[in-house]
């Protein structure tokens, strides 16, 4: 059999491959109309931003930068409103500031936002009381309500998704350009949880040190930090619904290459990483940096073929392996994966998603994740990379800027009982504002270089 990666590629060549996780649109004409319309609309991002991100990811691969990728498991169309977007952006920027301070390297900020509207599902249909309907696949596909009308995949939602994504990115760009005056200054952060933490003293020291650093910077540059340092921010989403991705894929003559201009960095989810599958086929032809979720069950040859198919020329910053083994399995899975990639002679940027391998069901039946397991996986990830001479170049987290109770643990010691109070996710449990900030403080604390005299 001919290797799939040696065949010609175009934005629709994925349609010749086995494809998973796609909605069944009943009206092919309506689908073709929506795709044609989407193909004619202007892009959400541009190729030089994508190239800049690739350059920064190449630096992260060399250990000179650190990637923070985070946001909701799934965005919903209703969440496309100013306060939710502002809060999500704020927590990501605040985390990045703490991480920059602790790791002493620039942090690349990539949101799971502006297009994260589709979800893979374990089954194509859902049955309730003897009625079977298509599964809900995210707002860009159908509606969550359990009625035949709501669950029917609607191609017009591809256009509504594009519009919401564009509105979100437009607002994010404006916020970033204008700067959040209160963003950089810890005196405006919600740090009440610090008092509840056993690491109270360490956290207080980091926060004070961030504040001092900023004050010093502002006093010598005579500018507020957000005016002096533009905080670049990039968008990412799971490239799941391939008609959407295809329609926003453009050939840029100046670069002489194809780009997916719906987002800076698409990623391939765990359920769609088959080498001969449609998602890998689509992603191998675009010039964007591409993420791939890596986990238990993917053997050495699978990982190696992903590397050589998705980045045959070994371009730095092009391929990001996002490993998500779970705290219990990372020690058996990750070392083999690192060795397998090394054996190809190619490089990837390794980042750790400590969320998706640590999902469990609480006693009350809610999906949850324990803060301790999230931390444990992250710590093990760092140790394993170090012991193999590899580099953990980033972290991928699901979080929200709101005060939800979806993950247990953290400084406030949230328990299963607390989950009832403010559980809002319809998909995966997210770190809340405090837990997300605490996670970054903890990473900063654990990675801090010893001070003189210590
Ligand atoms: C996700 O990132 O929300 C997700 C579904 O992850 P994975 O593909 O790793 O299961
Ligand atoms: Co998720």
Short mmCIF file of C-alpha atoms and ligand atoms in Angstrom, two decimals:
data_model
loop_
_atom_site.label_atom_id
_atom_site.label_comp_id
_atom_site.label_asym_id
_atom_site.label_seq_id
_atom_site.Cartn_x
_atom_site.Cartn_y
_atom_site.Cartn_z
CA UNK A 1 0.00 0.00 0.00
CA UNK A 2 1.25 3.47 -0.86
CA UNK A 3 1.98 5.65 2.17
CA UNK A 4 -0.87 8.16 2.51
CA UNK A 5 1.57 11.06 2.95
CA UNK A 6 3.03 10.56 -0.50
CA UNK A 7 -0.22 11.29 -2.28
CA UNK A 8 -1.22 14.74 -3.50
CA UNK A 9 -2.98 16.91 -0.99
CA UNK A 10 -5.69 19.53 -1.35
CA UNK A 11 -8.17 21.00 1.15
CA UNK A 12 -10.78 18.39 0.19
CA UNK A 13 -8.51 15.33 -0.05
CA UNK A 14 -9.62 14.33 3.46
CA UNK A 15 -12.94 13.36 1.89
CA UNK A 16 -11.28 10.32 0.30
CA UNK A 17 -10.27 8.95 3.73
CA UNK A 18 -12.24 7.20 6.47
CA UNK A 19 -13.63 9.99 8.59
CA UNK A 20 -14.76 9.84 12.23
CA UNK A 21 -16.84 12.10 14.43
CA UNK A 22 -18.66 13.94 11.64
CA UNK A 23 -22.33 14.90 11.71
CA UNK A 24 -24.59 13.37 9.08
CA UNK A 25 -26.07 16.30 7.17
CA UNK A 26 -29.21 15.14 5.46
CA UNK A 27 -29.34 17.85 2.83
CA UNK A 28 -26.13 17.81 0.73
CA UNK A 29 -27.17 20.93 -1.17
CA UNK A 30 -27.63 22.92 2.03
CA UNK A 31 -24.21 21.68 3.21
CA UNK A 32 -22.54 22.63 -0.08
CA UNK A 33 -24.16 26.09 0.08
CA UNK A 34 -22.92 26.70 3.63
CA UNK A 35 -19.40 25.52 2.76
CA UNK A 36 -19.34 27.73 -0.37
CA UNK A 37 -20.46 30.74 1.66
CA UNK A 38 -17.88 30.03 4.37
CA UNK A 39 -15.18 29.72 1.72
CA UNK A 40 -15.92 33.22 0.45
CA UNK A 41 -15.93 34.97 3.83
CA UNK A 42 -12.76 36.72 5.03
CA UNK A 43 -10.36 34.80 7.25
CA UNK A 44 -10.37 35.12 11.04
CA UNK A 45 -6.57 35.08 11.36
CA UNK A 46 -3.78 35.79 8.87
CA UNK A 47 -0.76 33.83 7.71
CA UNK A 48 1.91 36.09 9.19
CA UNK A 49 0.42 35.69 12.66
CA UNK A 50 0.51 31.93 12.16
CA UNK A 51 4.14 32.12 11.05
CA UNK A 52 5.01 34.25 14.08
CA UNK A 53 3.39 31.66 16.35
CA UNK A 54 5.31 28.89 14.63
CA UNK A 55 8.54 30.77 15.28
CA UNK A 56 7.63 31.16 18.95
CA UNK A 57 6.76 27.46 19.22
CA UNK A 58 10.13 26.64 17.68
CA UNK A 59 11.69 28.66 20.50
CA UNK A 60 9.61 26.72 23.04
CA UNK A 61 10.90 23.51 21.45
CA UNK A 62 14.43 24.77 22.18
CA UNK A 63 13.43 25.51 25.79
CA UNK A 64 13.47 29.29 25.35
CA UNK A 65 9.72 29.86 25.71
CA UNK A 66 6.80 28.12 27.41
CA UNK A 67 3.37 27.49 25.88
CA UNK A 68 0.22 28.08 27.91
CA UNK A 69 -2.78 26.75 26.01
CA UNK A 70 -6.09 26.95 27.79
CA UNK A 71 -9.76 27.71 27.80
CA UNK A 72 -13.10 25.99 27.88
CA UNK A 73 -13.63 22.38 26.95
CA UNK A 74 -16.26 23.71 24.56
CA UNK A 75 -17.34 27.25 23.87
CA UNK A 76 -21.07 27.72 23.50
CA UNK A 77 -22.77 30.31 21.32
CA UNK A 78 -24.45 31.75 24.44
CA UNK A 79 -21.04 32.30 26.02
CA UNK A 80 -20.10 34.66 23.22
CA UNK A 81 -20.63 37.70 25.40
CA UNK A 82 -18.26 40.25 26.80
CA UNK A 83 -17.96 39.26 30.43
CA UNK A 84 -17.26 35.56 29.79
CA UNK A 85 -14.67 36.36 27.14
CA UNK A 86 -13.03 39.05 29.28
CA UNK A 87 -12.79 36.77 32.29
CA UNK A 88 -11.34 33.92 30.27
CA UNK A 89 -8.75 36.15 28.70
CA UNK A 90 -7.86 37.68 32.04
CA UNK A 91 -7.17 34.42 33.80
CA UNK A 92 -5.01 33.25 30.90
CA UNK A 93 -3.00 36.47 30.91
CA UNK A 94 -2.65 36.48 34.69
CA UNK A 95 -1.46 32.86 34.64
CA UNK A 96 1.01 33.72 31.92
CA UNK A 97 2.42 36.53 33.99
CA UNK A 98 2.96 34.26 36.99
CA UNK A 99 4.52 31.62 34.74
CA UNK A 100 6.81 34.12 33.02
CA UNK A 101 7.97 35.30 36.40
CA UNK A 102 8.53 31.79 37.77
CA UNK A 103 10.03 30.16 34.69
CA UNK A 104 12.01 33.23 33.65
CA UNK A 105 11.05 32.83 30.03
CA UNK A 106 8.39 34.36 27.80
CA UNK A 107 5.06 32.56 27.78
CA UNK A 108 3.16 31.98 24.52
CA UNK A 109 -0.55 32.41 25.16
CA UNK A 110 -2.92 30.29 23.11
CA UNK A 111 -6.62 30.24 23.96
CA UNK A 112 -8.96 27.35 23.38
CA UNK A 113 -11.29 29.96 21.97
CA UNK A 114 -12.71 31.56 18.88
CA UNK A 115 -13.85 28.30 17.27
CA UNK A 116 -13.87 25.62 20.00
CA UNK A 117 -17.50 24.77 19.23
CA UNK A 118 -17.41 21.07 18.30
CA UNK A 119 -17.00 18.02 20.54
CA UNK A 120 -16.11 14.42 19.74
CA UNK A 121 -18.62 11.97 21.20
CA UNK A 122 -18.31 8.36 22.30
CA UNK A 123 -21.49 7.39 20.39
CA UNK A 124 -23.20 8.78 17.30
CA UNK A 125 -26.63 8.59 18.88
CA UNK A 126 -28.20 9.05 22.28
CA UNK A 127 -31.23 7.12 23.55
CA UNK A 128 -33.60 8.40 26.20
CA UNK A 129 -36.80 6.60 27.20
CA UNK A 130 -36.68 4.50 24.07
CA UNK A 131 -36.16 7.51 21.75
CA UNK A 132 -32.89 7.57 19.77
CA UNK A 133 -31.56 10.84 18.32
CA UNK A 134 -28.20 12.05 16.98
CA UNK A 135 -25.75 12.95 19.76
CA UNK A 136 -25.20 16.61 20.52
CA UNK A 137 -21.84 17.48 18.89
CA UNK A 138 -21.45 21.10 19.90
CA UNK A 139 -23.16 24.35 18.93
CA UNK A 140 -21.55 24.44 15.51
CA UNK A 141 -23.35 21.20 14.62
CA UNK A 142 -26.70 20.95 16.44
CA UNK A 143 -28.50 21.91 19.66
CA UNK A 144 -28.28 20.19 23.04
CA UNK A 145 -32.05 19.97 23.62
CA UNK A 146 -33.34 16.41 23.22
CA UNK A 147 -35.83 16.85 20.35
CA UNK A 148 -35.54 15.63 16.75
CA UNK A 149 -35.47 19.22 15.44
CA UNK A 150 -32.77 20.37 17.87
CA UNK A 151 -30.53 17.36 17.29
CA UNK A 152 -30.69 17.52 13.48
CA UNK A 153 -27.24 18.71 12.26
CA UNK A 154 -27.75 22.07 10.55
CA UNK A 155 -25.12 23.32 8.05
CA UNK A 156 -26.14 26.92 8.74
CA UNK A 157 -24.59 26.49 12.19
CA UNK A 158 -21.18 26.32 10.50
CA UNK A 159 -21.77 29.94 9.50
CA UNK A 160 -23.09 30.90 12.94
CA UNK A 161 -19.94 29.32 14.44
CA UNK A 162 -17.68 31.26 12.11
CA UNK A 163 -19.48 34.48 13.06
CA UNK A 164 -19.20 33.80 16.81
CA UNK A 165 -15.53 32.90 16.39
CA UNK A 166 -14.88 36.14 14.49
CA UNK A 167 -16.77 38.20 17.11
CA UNK A 168 -14.74 36.57 19.88
CA UNK A 169 -11.38 37.10 18.21
CA UNK A 170 -12.28 40.65 17.28
CA UNK A 171 -13.07 41.46 20.91
CA UNK A 172 -9.95 39.70 22.17
CA UNK A 173 -7.80 41.68 19.73
CA UNK A 174 -9.35 44.94 20.94
CA UNK A 175 -8.82 44.05 24.60
CA UNK A 176 -5.23 43.07 23.95
CA UNK A 177 -4.54 46.23 21.94
CA UNK A 178 -6.11 48.47 24.56
CA UNK A 179 -4.44 46.61 27.41
CA UNK A 180 -6.18 45.68 30.62
CA UNK A 181 -5.00 48.26 33.11
CA UNK A 182 -5.93 46.01 36.01
CA UNK A 183 -4.61 42.86 34.46
CA UNK A 184 -1.00 43.04 35.30
CA UNK A 185 -1.33 44.32 38.80
CA UNK A 186 -1.85 41.67 41.42
CA UNK A 187 -3.59 44.16 43.69
CA UNK A 188 -6.58 43.77 41.33
CA UNK A 189 -6.47 39.98 41.23
CA UNK A 190 -8.85 37.83 43.27
CA UNK A 191 -6.31 36.29 45.58
CA UNK A 192 -8.53 35.44 48.55
CA UNK A 193 -7.82 31.74 48.14
CA UNK A 194 -4.14 32.24 48.89
CA UNK A 195 -4.98 32.61 52.60
CA UNK A 196 -6.47 29.08 52.58
CA UNK A 197 -3.46 27.42 51.05
CA UNK A 198 -0.76 25.55 52.93
CA UNK A 199 1.60 27.37 50.55
CA UNK A 200 0.35 30.74 51.69
CA UNK A 201 3.80 32.20 52.35
CA UNK A 202 5.27 31.01 49.07
CA UNK A 203 2.31 32.31 47.06
CA UNK A 204 2.37 35.66 48.81
CA UNK A 205 6.05 35.93 48.00
CA UNK A 206 5.50 35.16 44.29
CA UNK A 207 2.64 37.66 44.04
CA UNK A 208 4.67 40.36 45.79
CA UNK A 209 7.60 39.64 43.57
CA UNK A 210 5.45 39.89 40.39
CA UNK A 211 4.08 43.22 41.65
CA UNK A 212 7.57 44.51 42.46
CA UNK A 213 8.89 43.45 39.08
CA UNK A 214 6.10 45.29 37.30
CA UNK A 215 6.50 48.37 39.39
CA UNK A 216 10.21 48.43 38.70
CA UNK A 217 9.64 47.91 34.99
CA UNK A 218 7.06 50.70 34.84
CA UNK A 219 9.25 53.10 36.78
CA UNK A 220 12.28 52.66 34.53
CA UNK A 221 10.33 52.57 31.24
CA UNK A 222 7.92 55.37 32.30
CA UNK A 223 5.12 53.39 30.67
CA UNK A 224 2.46 51.08 31.99
CA UNK A 225 3.46 47.52 31.30
CA UNK A 226 0.54 46.77 28.96
CA UNK A 227 1.55 49.74 26.82
CA UNK A 228 5.15 48.69 26.72
CA UNK A 229 4.73 44.99 26.13
CA UNK A 230 2.02 43.97 23.71
CA UNK A 231 0.66 40.65 24.91
CA UNK A 232 0.30 38.50 21.81
CA UNK A 233 -2.58 36.11 22.03
CA UNK A 234 -3.35 33.24 19.70
CA UNK A 235 -6.44 31.16 18.99
CA UNK A 236 -6.76 27.40 18.78
CA UNK A 237 -9.51 24.81 18.55
CA UNK A 238 -9.91 21.11 17.84
CA UNK A 239 -10.05 20.68 14.07
CA UNK A 240 -12.97 18.31 14.22
CA UNK A 241 -15.67 19.29 11.74
CA UNK A 242 -13.68 19.09 8.57
CA UNK A 243 -16.10 20.95 6.30
CA UNK A 244 -15.57 23.99 8.51
CA UNK A 245 -11.78 23.68 8.45
CA UNK A 246 -11.71 23.03 4.71
CA UNK A 247 -13.81 26.12 3.95
CA UNK A 248 -11.39 28.41 5.77
CA UNK A 249 -8.30 26.87 4.17
CA UNK A 250 -6.64 29.26 1.74
CA UNK A 251 -3.62 29.23 -0.52
CA UNK A 252 -1.41 32.22 0.25
CA UNK A 253 0.52 32.98 -2.93
CA UNK A 254 3.13 35.12 -1.16
CA UNK A 255 4.04 32.17 1.06
CA UNK A 256 3.21 29.65 -1.62
CA UNK A 257 1.52 27.51 0.99
CA UNK A 258 -1.87 26.51 2.35
CA UNK A 259 -3.09 27.81 5.70
CA UNK A 260 -6.15 27.19 7.82
CA UNK A 261 -7.16 30.77 8.51
CA UNK A 262 -9.96 29.97 10.97
CA UNK A 263 -7.43 29.71 13.81
CA UNK A 264 -3.71 29.92 14.49
CA UNK A 265 -3.20 26.45 15.85
CA UNK A 266 -5.71 23.66 15.18
CA UNK A 267 -5.26 20.35 16.99
CA UNK A 268 -6.28 16.78 16.31
CA UNK A 269 -8.24 15.19 19.17
CA UNK A 270 -7.44 11.73 20.57
CA UNK A 271 -10.36 10.09 18.82
CA UNK A 272 -9.32 11.23 15.34
CA UNK A 273 -5.56 10.55 15.20
CA UNK A 274 -5.75 7.52 12.84
CA UNK A 275 -2.85 7.72 10.38
CA UNK A 276 -4.96 6.95 7.34
CA UNK A 277 -7.92 8.95 8.67
CA UNK A 278 -9.39 12.16 7.35
CA UNK A 279 -8.19 14.43 10.17
CA UNK A 280 -4.52 13.52 9.77
CA UNK A 281 -4.92 13.84 6.01
CA UNK A 282 -6.40 17.34 6.34
CA UNK A 283 -3.80 18.55 8.84
CA UNK A 284 -0.78 17.29 6.92
CA UNK A 285 -1.40 19.82 4.15
CA UNK A 286 -1.71 23.04 6.11
CA UNK A 287 1.21 25.19 7.21
CA UNK A 288 -0.21 26.07 10.64
CA UNK A 289 1.41 24.58 13.70
CA UNK A 290 -0.71 21.52 14.49
CA UNK A 291 -1.34 19.96 17.89
CA UNK A 292 -1.98 16.24 18.32
CA UNK A 293 -3.38 14.68 21.47
CA UNK A 294 -1.26 11.72 22.53
CA UNK A 295 -2.29 9.09 25.06
CA UNK A 296 -2.37 5.47 26.16
CA UNK A 297 -3.07 3.05 23.36
CA UNK A 298 -0.91 4.84 20.78
CA UNK A 299 2.15 2.69 20.13
CA UNK A 300 5.61 3.72 18.93
CA UNK A 301 4.96 3.16 15.25
CA UNK A 302 1.71 5.13 15.39
CA UNK A 303 3.49 8.08 17.01
CA UNK A 304 6.36 7.87 14.56
CA UNK A 305 4.04 7.88 11.57
CA UNK A 306 2.23 10.88 13.00
CA UNK A 307 5.56 12.70 13.17
CA UNK A 308 6.66 11.82 9.65
CA UNK A 309 3.22 12.36 8.11
CA UNK A 310 2.42 15.67 9.78
CA UNK A 311 5.89 17.17 9.68
CA UNK A 312 7.91 15.31 7.03
CA UNK A 313 10.40 18.16 6.70
CA UNK A 314 10.95 18.42 10.44
CA UNK A 315 10.08 22.13 10.48
CA UNK A 316 10.68 23.54 13.99
CA UNK A 317 7.53 24.68 15.78
CA UNK A 318 5.25 22.84 13.36
CA UNK A 319 4.17 19.87 15.46
CA UNK A 320 2.98 20.00 19.07
CA UNK A 321 2.43 16.71 20.87
CA UNK A 322 -0.06 17.27 23.67
CA UNK A 323 0.26 14.27 25.97
CA UNK A 324 -2.66 13.38 28.20
CA UNK A 325 -1.99 10.02 29.84
CA UNK A 326 -3.47 10.65 33.29
CA UNK A 327 -1.51 10.75 36.53
CA UNK A 328 -1.70 6.95 36.90
CA UNK A 329 -0.52 6.09 33.38
CA UNK A 330 1.99 8.77 32.48
CA UNK A 331 4.95 6.84 33.89
CA UNK A 332 4.23 3.84 31.72
CA UNK A 333 3.23 5.75 28.58
CA UNK A 334 5.27 8.92 28.23
CA UNK A 335 8.85 7.55 28.35
CA UNK A 336 8.06 5.19 25.46
CA UNK A 337 6.49 8.02 23.48
CA UNK A 338 9.53 10.26 23.99
CA UNK A 339 11.88 7.45 22.90
CA UNK A 340 9.72 6.69 19.87
CA UNK A 341 9.82 10.30 18.68
CA UNK A 342 13.57 10.52 19.33
CA UNK A 343 14.09 7.48 17.13
CA UNK A 344 12.61 9.35 14.14
CA UNK A 345 15.34 12.00 14.38
CA UNK A 346 12.57 14.62 14.21
CA UNK A 347 11.57 17.02 16.94
CA UNK A 348 8.20 18.00 18.34
CA UNK A 349 7.17 20.47 20.99
CA UNK A 350 5.97 18.42 23.96
CA UNK A 351 3.27 19.87 26.17
CA UNK A 352 1.23 18.26 28.93
CA UNK A 353 -2.57 18.23 29.11
CA UNK A 354 -3.09 17.12 32.73
CA UNK A 355 -6.88 17.29 32.39
CA UNK A 356 -8.19 14.69 29.96
CA UNK A 357 -6.52 11.62 31.43
CA UNK A 358 -7.78 12.49 34.91
CA UNK A 359 -11.51 12.68 34.39
CA UNK A 360 -13.60 10.62 36.80
CA UNK A 361 -17.18 10.40 37.98
CA UNK A 362 -18.01 11.82 41.39
CA UNK A 363 -20.24 9.97 43.85
CA UNK A 364 -23.13 12.13 42.75
CA UNK A 365 -22.55 11.15 39.14
CA UNK A 366 -20.91 14.39 37.94
CA UNK A 367 -17.79 14.33 35.76
CA UNK A 368 -14.94 15.79 37.77
CA UNK A 369 -11.15 16.02 38.07
CA UNK A 370 -9.05 16.23 41.22
CA UNK A 371 -6.66 19.15 41.46
CA UNK A 372 -4.10 16.85 43.07
CA UNK A 373 -4.12 14.47 40.13
CA UNK A 374 -3.76 17.36 37.69
CA UNK A 375 -0.73 18.60 39.61
CA UNK A 376 0.72 15.13 40.00
CA UNK A 377 0.54 14.49 36.25
CA UNK A 378 2.20 17.82 35.53
CA UNK A 379 4.99 17.14 37.97
CA UNK A 380 5.60 13.66 36.66
CA UNK A 381 5.62 15.05 33.12
CA UNK A 382 8.39 17.50 34.04
CA UNK A 383 10.45 14.79 35.75
CA UNK A 384 10.09 12.28 32.93
CA UNK A 385 11.11 14.78 30.25
CA UNK A 386 14.06 15.87 32.32
CA UNK A 387 15.25 12.33 32.97
CA UNK A 388 15.21 11.57 29.24
CA UNK A 389 16.93 14.76 28.17
CA UNK A 390 13.70 16.01 26.65
CA UNK A 391 11.91 19.29 27.27
CA UNK A 392 8.40 19.88 28.61
CA UNK A 393 7.59 23.05 26.72
CA UNK A 394 4.11 23.87 27.85
CA UNK A 395 0.80 23.02 29.42
CA UNK A 396 -2.73 22.60 28.04
CA UNK A 397 -5.56 23.21 30.51
CA UNK A 398 -9.33 23.49 30.61
CA UNK A 399 -10.34 26.48 32.66
CA UNK A 400 -12.81 29.26 33.00
CA UNK A 401 -12.54 32.71 34.51
CA UNK A 402 -15.73 32.10 36.52
CA UNK A 403 -16.28 30.83 40.04
CA UNK A 404 -17.53 27.38 39.06
CA UNK A 405 -17.19 24.19 41.11
CA UNK A 406 -16.35 21.44 38.65
CA UNK A 407 -12.91 20.17 39.71
CA UNK A 408 -12.32 19.16 43.33
CA UNK A 409 -9.39 20.18 45.54
CA UNK A 410 -7.25 23.29 45.37
CA UNK A 411 -6.61 25.72 48.21
CA UNK A 412 -10.30 25.92 49.13
CA UNK A 413 -10.45 22.14 49.30
CA UNK A 414 -13.55 21.76 47.12
CA UNK A 415 -15.22 18.40 47.71
CA UNK A 416 -17.78 16.28 45.86
CA UNK A 417 -20.49 18.09 47.80
CA UNK A 418 -19.31 21.48 46.48
CA UNK A 419 -19.75 20.26 42.92
CA UNK A 420 -23.52 20.73 43.34
CA UNK A 421 -23.09 24.45 44.01
CA UNK A 422 -21.87 25.84 40.71
CA UNK A 423 -21.39 23.07 38.19
CA UNK A 424 -21.99 24.69 34.81
CA UNK A 425 -20.06 22.68 32.25
CA UNK A 426 -22.09 20.56 29.86
CA UNK A 427 -18.89 18.83 28.79
CA UNK A 428 -15.63 18.49 30.76
CA UNK A 429 -14.99 19.91 34.25
CA UNK A 430 -12.83 23.04 34.20
CA UNK A 431 -10.50 24.65 36.71
CA UNK A 432 -12.16 27.75 38.13
CA UNK A 433 -10.45 31.14 38.36
CA UNK A 434 -8.80 30.41 41.69
CA UNK A 435 -7.71 26.89 40.83
CA UNK A 436 -6.22 28.07 37.54
CA UNK A 437 -4.25 30.84 39.20
CA UNK A 438 -3.17 28.45 41.93
CA UNK A 439 -1.95 25.97 39.33
CA UNK A 440 0.26 28.62 37.77
CA UNK A 441 1.57 29.71 41.20
CA UNK A 442 2.41 26.13 41.94
CA UNK A 443 4.22 25.63 38.64
CA UNK A 444 6.11 28.88 39.26
CA UNK A 445 7.02 27.82 42.79
CA UNK A 446 8.19 24.34 41.83
CA UNK A 447 10.30 25.62 38.94
CA UNK A 448 11.82 28.64 40.56
CA UNK A 449 15.56 28.89 40.39
CA UNK A 450 17.08 28.83 43.88
CA UNK A 451 17.85 32.33 45.15
CA UNK A 452 21.29 33.34 46.22
CA UNK A 453 22.15 31.83 49.57
CA UNK A 454 19.55 29.02 49.29
C1 LIG B 1 -10.58 18.04 24.61
O1 LIG B 1 -9.48 18.60 24.51
O2 LIG B 1 -11.61 18.63 25.02
C2 LIG B 1 -10.68 16.59 24.30
C3 LIG B 1 -11.81 16.02 23.91
O3 LIG B 1 -9.51 15.99 24.49
P1 LIG B 1 -8.97 14.58 23.97
O4 LIG B 1 -9.08 14.60 22.47
O5 LIG B 1 -7.57 14.57 24.46
O6 LIG B 1 -9.82 13.51 24.61
CO1 LIG B 2 -12.38 18.55 27.22
#
